[in-house]
Amino acid sequence: MAASNRQGRKKLEIKKIEDESRLGVSFTKRRAGIMKKASELCTLCGAKAAVIIFSPKNKVYSFGNPNVESVVNDYLSGNPVRFLDPRSAAGTQQAANLQALNEELQRLEDLVEAHQRQAEVLDEARQKRVDKGMWWDQPIDSLNLRQLEELSDKMQLLKVNVCREINKQRTEGAAAVADDIPTFAVAPMNTVYGGDNLPINVAGTSGGGGAEGEIRDVPSLPDRNHSGASGSGLN
Amino acid sequence: MAASNRQGRKKLEIKKIEDESRLGVSFTKRRAGIMKKASELCTLCGAKAAVIIFSPKNKVYSFGNPNVESVVNDYLSGNPVRFLDPRSAAGTQQAANLQALNEELQRLEDLVEAHQRQAEVLDEARQKRVDKGMWWDQPIDSLNLRQLEELSDKMQLLKVNVCREINKQRTEGAAAVADDIPTFAVAPMNTVYGGDNLPINVAGTSGGGGAEGEIRDVPSLPDRNHSGASGSGLN
DNA sequence: AAGACTATCTTTAGGAG
DNA sequence: CCTCCTAAAGATAGTCT
């Protein structure tokens, strides 16, 4: 009914909306829009895509074709990781740090590999023993256990080194960043920040206004078939 | 240029585009559109978001605010815990890096702890059973084994993330920070850090773009399923 | 807070260079 | 592969129910 004097859309500057209630409405509308666009892209072009959005209140919304996990997985595993190149910092103290870190990483990797092999062997071996009715043979997992502990040790070490390395880098570039940001530490890492005791999705980003975002464009990588589509209820 | 008979937009059905060349053009345009929308959503509403798109030819494109890793990590772990005050470096790229790294480190710590506990329990339990003469009880190490494999997976992931973060921090500083609307500039992540590009992951494409895609909306933590033994060792 | 409406702004198919 | 153009299709801010 009514007057036809309805207002139409007004141009909106792309900057943080301060009005909470409008922000919420816009968020909902735009979120839906993005999801729709993403699904259209998938349908039209046969692309695989994932969209993950955390509302300002940290609720999660996501879209994925064929599903989020698969896409994220491919993304993660498709980004080749190179060890750090000490040469780029040749002669500096950093070079030494990187060198140490690299060694740590290498050892870590070796361990992982060894463990994977070990796991296979273990499984196979046990299966074999079981098949033969030698289900009592058990010294095997004490070995397993030792490896596990070694692994833990290595991880601790890695963590320490990474912390130290990061701290060093941060101090060096302090000019730009300024301020005394809490230092990375191995021990006191339990200082929970964020205050609120939300059971799950809490994000402490509060103050941050920035919204630059990062965009990347990587050459390629073949992908593997992952199917599956889990359905999930809306909330 | 003769005729000014320019055609305007035509309605397009939302179904797979068969014409390869048109598909490519549409893909490019729509992909850019989605990225833009996502960044606008982040700016307007202060949301965190990540978009990952695989072209039909499996090239990867992504957007993330504050960065893909962080959002994906939060999505995967469902519990963003902050240990550093993000505000101290609010808005800077470093803040994002530190945050992501911190998350990884926390997870690492948790893993180590869990495994140490596990190791103790295992050892104790077995000892107890052995003492009681129940040396036949062995289902225990099948569990052990599963955990081991999961651990390996996580370490792999950890390594990836740590490496990337470190590299990012090292290369930063020279990188001009484009202000303004996030330019969808290409940041060649694959640029060699260690020397050369190694062949990385493989995966079968099977362009089957299904169709639908899955949309989810959860206030709580999503499932953390990511089994799949991705083959190949990147790195 | 959820829909409906509408005027307007934004995206993009198709085509040309 | 791009960029630019046009005009139609689509998304949506503001408003009212």
Coordinates of C-alpha atoms (C1' of nucleotides) in Angstrom, one line a residue:
Chain A
M1 CA 0.0 0.0 0.0
A2 CA 1.4 2.8 -0.2
A3 CA 3.3 5.6 -1.4
S4 CA 5.5 5.0 -4.2
N5 CA 8.1 7.2 -2.7
R6 CA 10.2 4.3 -1.6
Q7 CA 13.8 4.9 -1.7
G8 CA 16.0 2.9 -3.9
R9 CA 19.5 1.8 -3.3
K10 CA 22.0 4.3 -2.3
K11 CA 25.6 4.2 -3.1
L12 CA 27.6 2.8 -0.2
E13 CA 31.2 3.6 0.5
I14 CA 33.3 0.6 1.1
K15 CA 34.4 1.3 4.6
K16 CA 33.5 -0.2 7.8
I17 CA 29.8 0.2 8.6
E18 CA 29.5 1.6 12.1
D19 CA 25.8 1.3 12.6
E20 CA 25.5 -2.1 14.2
S21 CA 22.1 -3.0 12.9
R22 CA 22.7 -2.0 9.4
L23 CA 26.0 -3.8 9.5
G24 CA 24.2 -7.0 10.4
V25 CA 21.7 -6.7 7.6
S26 CA 24.3 -5.9 5.1
F27 CA 26.4 -8.8 6.3
T28 CA 23.6 -11.2 5.8
K29 CA 22.7 -10.0 2.4
R30 CA 26.2 -9.8 1.1
R31 CA 27.1 -13.1 2.6
A32 CA 24.2 -14.7 0.8
G33 CA 25.3 -13.0 -2.4
I34 CA 28.8 -14.3 -2.2
M35 CA 27.7 -17.8 -1.5
K36 CA 25.4 -17.6 -4.5
K37 CA 28.1 -16.2 -6.7
A38 CA 30.4 -18.9 -5.6
S39 CA 28.0 -21.7 -6.4
E40 CA 27.2 -20.2 -9.7
L41 CA 30.8 -20.1 -10.6
C42 CA 31.1 -23.7 -9.7
T43 CA 28.1 -24.7 -11.8
L44 CA 28.9 -22.5 -14.7
C45 CA 32.6 -23.2 -14.9
G46 CA 33.0 -26.6 -13.2
A47 CA 35.3 -25.0 -10.7
K48 CA 36.0 -26.2 -7.2
A49 CA 35.7 -23.5 -4.6
A50 CA 35.4 -22.9 -0.9
V51 CA 34.2 -19.8 0.9
I52 CA 34.6 -19.5 4.6
I53 CA 33.2 -16.5 6.4
F54 CA 33.4 -15.5 10.0
S55 CA 30.8 -13.0 11.0
P56 CA 31.9 -10.2 13.2
K57 CA 30.5 -12.2 16.0
N58 CA 32.5 -15.2 14.8
K59 CA 29.8 -17.4 13.6
V60 CA 31.0 -19.5 10.7
Y61 CA 29.4 -19.7 7.4
S62 CA 30.8 -21.7 4.6
F63 CA 30.3 -23.0 1.1
G64 CA 32.3 -25.6 -0.6
N65 CA 32.1 -27.5 -3.9
P66 CA 32.4 -30.4 -3.7
N67 CA 32.9 -29.5 -0.1
V68 CA 35.0 -27.2 2.0
E69 CA 37.4 -29.9 3.4
S70 CA 38.3 -31.1 0.0
V71 CA 39.1 -27.7 -1.4
V72 CA 41.0 -26.6 1.6
N73 CA 42.9 -29.8 1.6
D74 CA 44.0 -29.3 -2.0
Y75 CA 44.8 -25.7 -1.2
L76 CA 47.0 -26.6 1.7
S77 CA 48.7 -29.5 0.1
G78 CA 49.1 -27.8 -3.2
N79 CA 51.2 -25.0 -1.7
P80 CA 54.6 -26.4 -2.0
V81 CA 56.7 -25.6 1.0
R82 CA 60.3 -24.8 0.5
F83 CA 62.8 -24.7 3.2
L84 CA 64.1 -21.3 4.0
D85 CA 67.0 -20.2 2.0
P86 CA 69.9 -19.2 4.1
R87 CA 71.6 -17.6 1.2
S88 CA 69.1 -14.8 1.1
A89 CA 70.5 -13.6 4.4
A90 CA 74.0 -14.7 3.9
G91 CA 76.5 -13.5 6.4
T92 CA 73.9 -12.2 8.8
Q93 CA 73.0 -13.6 12.1
Q94 CA 69.7 -14.5 10.5
A95 CA 71.4 -16.9 8.2
A96 CA 72.5 -18.9 11.1
N97 CA 69.1 -19.0 12.6
L98 CA 67.5 -20.0 9.4
Q99 CA 70.2 -22.7 9.0
A100 CA 69.3 -24.1 12.4
L101 CA 65.7 -23.9 11.7
N102 CA 66.1 -25.7 8.4
E103 CA 68.0 -28.5 10.1
E104 CA 65.3 -28.8 12.6
L105 CA 62.6 -28.9 9.9
Q106 CA 64.6 -31.5 7.9
R107 CA 64.9 -33.7 10.9
L108 CA 61.2 -33.2 11.6
E109 CA 60.4 -34.3 8.1
D110 CA 62.7 -37.3 8.4
L111 CA 60.9 -38.3 11.5
V112 CA 57.6 -37.9 10.0
E113 CA 58.6 -40.1 7.1
A114 CA 60.1 -42.6 9.3
H115 CA 57.0 -42.7 11.3
Q116 CA 54.8 -43.2 8.4
R117 CA 57.0 -46.1 7.3
Q118 CA 57.0 -47.4 10.8
A119 CA 53.3 -47.2 11.0
E120 CA 52.9 -49.2 7.9
V121 CA 55.4 -51.8 9.0
L122 CA 53.9 -52.0 12.4
D123 CA 50.5 -52.6 11.1
E124 CA 51.6 -55.1 8.6
A125 CA 53.8 -56.9 11.0
R126 CA 51.1 -57.1 13.6
Q127 CA 48.6 -58.3 11.1
K128 CA 50.9 -60.9 10.1
R129 CA 51.6 -62.1 13.6
V130 CA 47.9 -62.1 14.3
D131 CA 47.2 -64.1 11.3
K132 CA 49.7 -66.6 12.4
G133 CA 48.1 -66.7 15.8
M134 CA 51.0 -65.1 17.4
W135 CA 48.7 -62.5 19.0
W136 CA 50.8 -62.4 22.1
D137 CA 53.9 -60.9 20.6
Q138 CA 53.9 -57.4 21.9
P139 CA 57.4 -56.0 22.4
I140 CA 56.6 -54.1 19.3
D141 CA 54.7 -51.3 20.8
S142 CA 57.3 -50.4 23.4
L143 CA 59.4 -49.5 20.4
N144 CA 56.5 -47.6 19.0
L145 CA 56.3 -45.7 22.2
R146 CA 59.9 -44.8 22.3
Q147 CA 59.6 -43.3 18.9
L148 CA 56.6 -41.4 20.0
E149 CA 58.5 -39.8 22.8
E150 CA 61.3 -38.9 20.5
L151 CA 58.9 -37.2 18.3
S152 CA 57.5 -35.2 21.1
D153 CA 61.0 -34.1 22.0
K154 CA 61.7 -33.0 18.5
M155 CA 58.6 -31.0 18.3
Q156 CA 59.4 -29.2 21.5
L157 CA 62.7 -28.3 20.1
L158 CA 61.3 -27.1 16.9
K159 CA 58.8 -25.0 18.7
V160 CA 61.5 -23.4 20.8
N161 CA 63.6 -22.6 17.7
V162 CA 60.8 -21.2 15.8
C163 CA 59.9 -18.9 18.6
R164 CA 63.4 -17.7 18.9
E165 CA 63.7 -17.1 15.2
I166 CA 60.5 -15.2 15.1
N167 CA 61.4 -13.1 18.0
K168 CA 64.6 -12.2 16.4
Q169 CA 63.0 -11.1 13.2
R170 CA 60.5 -9.1 15.0
T171 CA 63.0 -7.2 17.0
E172 CA 65.0 -6.4 13.9
G173 CA 62.0 -4.9 12.2
A174 CA 60.8 -3.2 15.3
A175 CA 61.2 0.1 13.7
A176 CA 58.3 -0.4 11.4
V177 CA 56.0 -2.2 13.8
A178 CA 57.0 -0.3 16.9
D179 CA 55.6 -1.0 20.3
D180 CA 56.3 -3.7 22.6
I181 CA 54.4 -6.6 21.4
P182 CA 54.5 -9.5 23.8
T183 CA 57.4 -11.7 22.9
F184 CA 56.9 -15.1 21.6
A185 CA 57.8 -17.5 24.4
V186 CA 57.7 -21.1 24.8
A187 CA 56.6 -21.3 28.3
P188 CA 54.1 -18.6 28.9
M189 CA 52.1 -19.3 25.9
N190 CA 49.1 -20.0 27.9
T191 CA 48.4 -16.4 28.3
V192 CA 45.0 -16.4 26.8
Y193 CA 44.1 -13.3 25.1
G194 CA 40.7 -12.4 24.1
G195 CA 39.2 -12.4 27.5
D196 CA 35.9 -13.9 26.8
N197 CA 35.2 -17.4 27.7
L198 CA 33.3 -18.4 24.7
P199 CA 33.2 -22.1 24.3
I200 CA 34.1 -22.1 20.7
N201 CA 34.4 -19.7 18.0
V202 CA 35.9 -16.8 19.7
A203 CA 38.0 -14.3 17.9
G204 CA 39.9 -11.6 19.4
T205 CA 40.1 -9.4 16.4
S206 CA 37.9 -6.8 18.0
G207 CA 40.0 -3.8 17.7
G208 CA 41.4 -4.5 14.3
G209 CA 39.9 -2.4 11.7
G210 CA 42.1 -3.4 8.9
A211 CA 40.5 -5.4 6.1
E212 CA 43.0 -5.4 3.4
G213 CA 43.1 -9.1 2.8
E214 CA 45.5 -11.0 0.8
I215 CA 45.0 -12.4 -2.6
R216 CA 47.1 -15.0 -4.2
D217 CA 47.3 -16.5 -7.6
V218 CA 49.2 -19.6 -7.9
P219 CA 50.1 -21.3 -11.1
S220 CA 48.7 -24.7 -10.9
L221 CA 48.5 -28.0 -9.6
P222 CA 46.6 -30.9 -10.6
D223 CA 44.1 -32.2 -8.2
R224 CA 42.9 -35.3 -7.0
N225 CA 39.5 -36.7 -6.8
H226 CA 37.8 -36.1 -3.6
S227 CA 34.2 -36.7 -3.6
G228 CA 31.8 -36.7 -1.0
A229 CA 29.4 -34.1 0.1
S230 CA 28.4 -33.9 3.5
G231 CA 25.2 -32.2 4.2
S232 CA 24.8 -30.2 7.1
G233 CA 22.1 -28.4 8.7
L234 CA 21.7 -24.8 8.6
N235 CA 21.6 -23.0 11.8
Chain B
M1 CA 33.7 -0.6 -35.0
A2 CA 31.3 0.3 -37.4
A3 CA 28.0 -0.5 -36.1
S4 CA 27.3 0.8 -32.7
N5 CA 25.1 -2.1 -32.4
R6 CA 26.7 -3.2 -29.2
Q7 CA 25.0 -6.0 -27.5
G8 CA 24.1 -5.8 -23.9
R9 CA 24.2 -8.5 -21.4
K10 CA 22.2 -11.5 -22.1
K11 CA 20.6 -13.8 -19.6
L12 CA 22.7 -16.7 -18.8
E13 CA 21.4 -20.0 -17.6
I14 CA 23.1 -21.3 -14.5
K15 CA 24.4 -24.5 -16.0
K16 CA 27.8 -25.6 -17.1
I17 CA 29.1 -23.5 -20.0
E18 CA 30.2 -25.7 -22.8
D19 CA 31.9 -23.3 -24.9
E20 CA 35.5 -23.4 -23.6
S21 CA 36.5 -19.9 -24.5
R22 CA 33.4 -18.3 -23.1
L23 CA 33.8 -20.4 -20.1
G24 CA 37.3 -19.1 -19.5
V25 CA 36.2 -15.5 -19.9
S26 CA 33.2 -15.9 -17.6
F27 CA 35.4 -17.7 -15.0
T28 CA 37.8 -14.8 -14.9
K29 CA 35.2 -12.2 -14.6
R30 CA 33.2 -14.0 -12.0
R31 CA 36.2 -15.0 -10.0
A32 CA 37.3 -11.4 -9.8
G33 CA 33.8 -10.4 -8.9
I34 CA 33.7 -12.9 -6.0
M35 CA 37.1 -11.8 -4.7
K36 CA 35.9 -8.2 -4.8
K37 CA 32.7 -9.0 -3.0
A38 CA 34.6 -10.9 -0.4
S39 CA 36.9 -8.1 0.3
E40 CA 34.1 -5.6 0.5
L41 CA 32.3 -7.8 3.0
C42 CA 35.4 -7.9 5.1
T43 CA 35.8 -4.1 4.9
L44 CA 32.2 -3.3 5.4
C45 CA 31.5 -5.7 8.2
G46 CA 34.8 -6.4 9.7
A47 CA 34.4 -10.0 8.9
K48 CA 37.1 -12.6 8.4
A49 CA 36.8 -14.5 5.2
A50 CA 38.7 -16.8 2.9
V51 CA 37.9 -17.8 -0.7
I52 CA 39.7 -20.5 -2.5
I53 CA 39.0 -21.2 -6.1
F54 CA 40.3 -23.9 -8.3
S55 CA 39.9 -23.1 -12.0
P56 CA 38.7 -25.9 -14.2
K57 CA 42.3 -26.3 -15.1
N58 CA 43.2 -26.4 -11.4
K59 CA 44.9 -23.2 -11.0
V60 CA 44.4 -21.8 -7.6
Y61 CA 43.1 -18.4 -6.7
S62 CA 42.5 -17.2 -3.2
F63 CA 41.6 -14.4 -1.1
G64 CA 41.9 -14.2 2.7
N65 CA 41.3 -11.7 5.4
P66 CA 43.5 -11.3 7.3
N67 CA 44.8 -14.2 5.3
V68 CA 43.7 -17.6 4.1
E69 CA 45.7 -19.6 6.5
S70 CA 44.3 -17.9 9.5
V71 CA 40.7 -18.3 8.4
V72 CA 41.2 -21.9 7.3
N73 CA 42.8 -22.7 10.6
D74 CA 40.0 -21.2 12.6
Y75 CA 37.6 -23.1 10.4
L76 CA 39.4 -26.3 10.9
S77 CA 40.1 -26.1 14.5
G78 CA 36.9 -24.4 15.4
N79 CA 38.5 -22.7 18.3
P80 CA 40.5 -19.6 17.7
V81 CA 42.5 -18.9 20.8
R82 CA 44.6 -15.8 21.0
F83 CA 47.8 -15.7 22.8
L84 CA 49.1 -12.5 21.5
D85 CA 47.3 -9.3 21.7
P86 CA 46.4 -8.7 18.0
R87 CA 45.7 -5.1 18.8
S88 CA 49.3 -4.4 19.4
A89 CA 50.0 -4.8 15.8
A90 CA 46.6 -4.3 14.6
G91 CA 46.1 -3.9 10.9
T92 CA 49.6 -4.8 10.0
Q93 CA 50.4 -7.9 8.0
Q94 CA 52.6 -9.0 10.8
A95 CA 49.7 -9.2 13.1
A96 CA 48.2 -11.7 10.9
N97 CA 51.4 -13.7 10.6
L98 CA 52.0 -13.7 14.3
Q99 CA 48.4 -14.7 14.9
A100 CA 48.5 -17.6 12.5
L101 CA 51.8 -18.7 13.8
N102 CA 50.7 -18.5 17.3
E103 CA 47.8 -20.7 16.5
E104 CA 50.0 -23.3 14.9
L105 CA 52.3 -23.3 17.9
Q106 CA 49.4 -23.7 20.2
R107 CA 48.1 -26.6 18.3
L108 CA 51.6 -28.1 18.3
E109 CA 51.8 -27.6 22.0
D110 CA 48.5 -29.3 22.6
L111 CA 49.5 -32.2 20.4
V112 CA 52.7 -32.7 22.2
E113 CA 51.0 -32.6 25.5
A114 CA 48.3 -35.0 24.4
H115 CA 50.8 -37.4 23.1
Q116 CA 53.0 -37.3 26.1
R117 CA 49.9 -38.1 28.1
Q118 CA 49.0 -40.8 25.7
A119 CA 52.5 -42.2 25.9
E120 CA 52.4 -42.3 29.7
V121 CA 49.0 -43.9 29.8
L122 CA 49.9 -46.4 27.2
D123 CA 53.0 -47.4 29.0
E124 CA 51.4 -47.5 32.3
A125 CA 48.5 -49.5 31.0
R126 CA 50.5 -52.0 29.3
Q127 CA 52.8 -52.4 32.2
K128 CA 49.8 -53.0 34.4
R129 CA 48.4 -55.6 32.1
V130 CA 51.7 -57.3 31.8
D131 CA 52.1 -57.3 35.6
K132 CA 48.8 -59.0 35.8
G133 CA 49.8 -61.5 33.3
M134 CA 47.5 -60.1 30.7
W135 CA 50.2 -59.9 28.2
W136 CA 47.7 -60.9 25.5
D137 CA 45.8 -57.7 25.5
Q138 CA 47.0 -55.9 22.5
P139 CA 44.2 -54.0 20.8
I140 CA 45.9 -51.0 22.4
D141 CA 48.5 -50.5 19.7
S142 CA 46.1 -50.3 16.9
L143 CA 44.8 -47.2 18.6
N144 CA 48.3 -46.1 19.1
L145 CA 48.9 -46.5 15.5
R146 CA 46.0 -44.5 14.4
Q147 CA 47.1 -41.7 16.6
L148 CA 50.5 -41.9 15.2
E149 CA 49.2 -41.4 11.7
E150 CA 47.1 -38.5 12.7
L151 CA 50.1 -37.0 14.4
S152 CA 52.1 -37.3 11.2
D153 CA 49.4 -35.5 9.3
K154 CA 49.3 -32.7 11.6
M155 CA 53.0 -32.3 11.6
Q156 CA 53.1 -32.2 7.9
L157 CA 50.5 -29.4 8.1
L158 CA 52.4 -27.6 10.8
K159 CA 55.6 -27.6 8.8
V160 CA 53.8 -26.2 5.9
N161 CA 52.4 -23.4 7.8
V162 CA 55.4 -22.5 9.8
C163 CA 57.6 -22.4 6.7
R164 CA 55.2 -20.2 5.0
E165 CA 54.9 -17.8 7.8
I166 CA 58.6 -17.5 8.3
N167 CA 59.1 -16.9 4.6
K168 CA 56.5 -14.4 4.5
Q169 CA 58.0 -12.4 7.3
R170 CA 61.4 -12.5 5.8
T171 CA 60.3 -11.3 2.4
E172 CA 58.1 -8.7 3.8
G173 CA 59.3 -5.2 4.1
A174 CA 60.2 -4.9 0.5
A175 CA 56.8 -5.7 -0.6
A176 CA 54.9 -2.5 -1.1
V177 CA 51.8 -2.5 0.7
A178 CA 49.1 -1.5 -1.7
D179 CA 46.6 0.4 0.1
D180 CA 43.3 1.3 -1.4
I181 CA 41.1 -1.4 -2.6
P182 CA 43.0 -4.6 -2.4
T183 CA 44.3 -5.0 -5.8
F184 CA 43.9 -8.4 -7.0
A185 CA 47.4 -8.4 -7.8
V186 CA 49.2 -11.6 -8.2
A187 CA 51.5 -12.7 -5.5
P188 CA 53.5 -15.5 -6.8
M189 CA 53.7 -17.7 -3.8
N190 CA 55.5 -20.3 -5.7
T191 CA 58.5 -18.2 -6.2
V192 CA 61.3 -20.2 -5.3
Y193 CA 62.5 -19.9 -1.8
G194 CA 64.9 -22.7 -1.7
G195 CA 66.0 -23.0 -5.2
D196 CA 63.7 -24.5 -7.7
N197 CA 60.2 -25.5 -8.1
L198 CA 59.7 -29.1 -7.6
P199 CA 56.9 -31.0 -9.0
I200 CA 54.4 -31.1 -6.3
N201 CA 51.0 -32.5 -5.9
V202 CA 49.0 -34.5 -8.2
A203 CA 45.4 -35.0 -8.5
G204 CA 43.0 -36.1 -11.0
T205 CA 40.8 -33.4 -12.3
S206 CA 37.9 -35.1 -13.7
G207 CA 36.2 -31.9 -14.4
G208 CA 33.0 -33.2 -13.1
G209 CA 31.9 -30.2 -11.6
G210 CA 29.2 -31.6 -9.7
A211 CA 26.9 -28.8 -9.3
E212 CA 25.5 -27.9 -6.0
G213 CA 28.1 -27.5 -3.5
E214 CA 27.4 -27.5 0.1
I215 CA 26.6 -24.7 2.3
R216 CA 27.0 -24.8 5.9
D217 CA 26.3 -22.5 8.7
V218 CA 27.7 -23.4 12.1
P219 CA 28.1 -21.6 15.2
S220 CA 30.2 -24.3 16.6
L221 CA 33.2 -26.3 15.5
P222 CA 33.1 -28.0 12.2
D223 CA 34.3 -31.5 12.0
R224 CA 37.9 -31.9 11.6
N225 CA 37.9 -34.7 9.3
H226 CA 40.7 -34.9 6.9
S227 CA 41.8 -38.3 6.5
G228 CA 42.9 -39.1 3.1
A229 CA 46.4 -40.0 2.7
S230 CA 47.4 -37.4 0.3
G231 CA 50.1 -39.0 -1.5
S232 CA 53.3 -37.5 -2.6
G233 CA 55.6 -35.7 -0.5
L234 CA 55.7 -32.1 -1.4
N235 CA 58.7 -30.5 -0.3
Chain C
dA1 C1' 14.8 -10.1 13.1
dA2 C1' 12.7 -11.7 8.9
dG3 C1' 10.3 -10.4 4.4
dA4 C1' 8.8 -7.4 0.8
dC5 C1' 9.6 -3.7 -2.2
dT6 C1' 11.9 -0.6 -5.2
dA7 C1' 15.0 2.5 -7.0
dT8 C1' 19.5 2.4 -8.0
dC9 C1' 23.9 0.7 -8.1
dT10 C1' 26.9 -3.1 -9.6
dT11 C1' 28.2 -7.0 -12.3
dT12 C1' 28.9 -9.1 -16.4
dA13 C1' 27.7 -11.4 -21.3
dG14 C1' 28.8 -10.3 -25.7
dG15 C1' 31.7 -8.0 -28.8
dA16 C1' 35.7 -5.2 -30.6
dG17 C1' 40.5 -4.0 -30.4
Chain D
dC1 C1' 45.4 -13.3 -22.3
dC2 C1' 43.8 -8.2 -21.7
dT3 C1' 41.0 -3.9 -21.6
dC4 C1' 37.1 -1.2 -22.9
dC5 C1' 32.3 -0.8 -24.2
dT6 C1' 27.3 -1.2 -23.8
dA7 C1' 23.2 -2.4 -21.9
dA8 C1' 20.7 -5.9 -19.6
dA9 C1' 20.7 -8.9 -15.6
dG10 C1' 21.4 -9.1 -10.9
dA11 C1' 22.5 -7.5 -6.2
dT12 C1' 21.2 -4.7 -2.5
dA13 C1' 20.7 -0.1 0.9
dG14 C1' 17.1 2.0 2.7
dT15 C1' 12.5 1.6 4.1
dC16 C1' 8.3 -0.2 5.5
dT17 C1' 5.5 -4.5 7.1

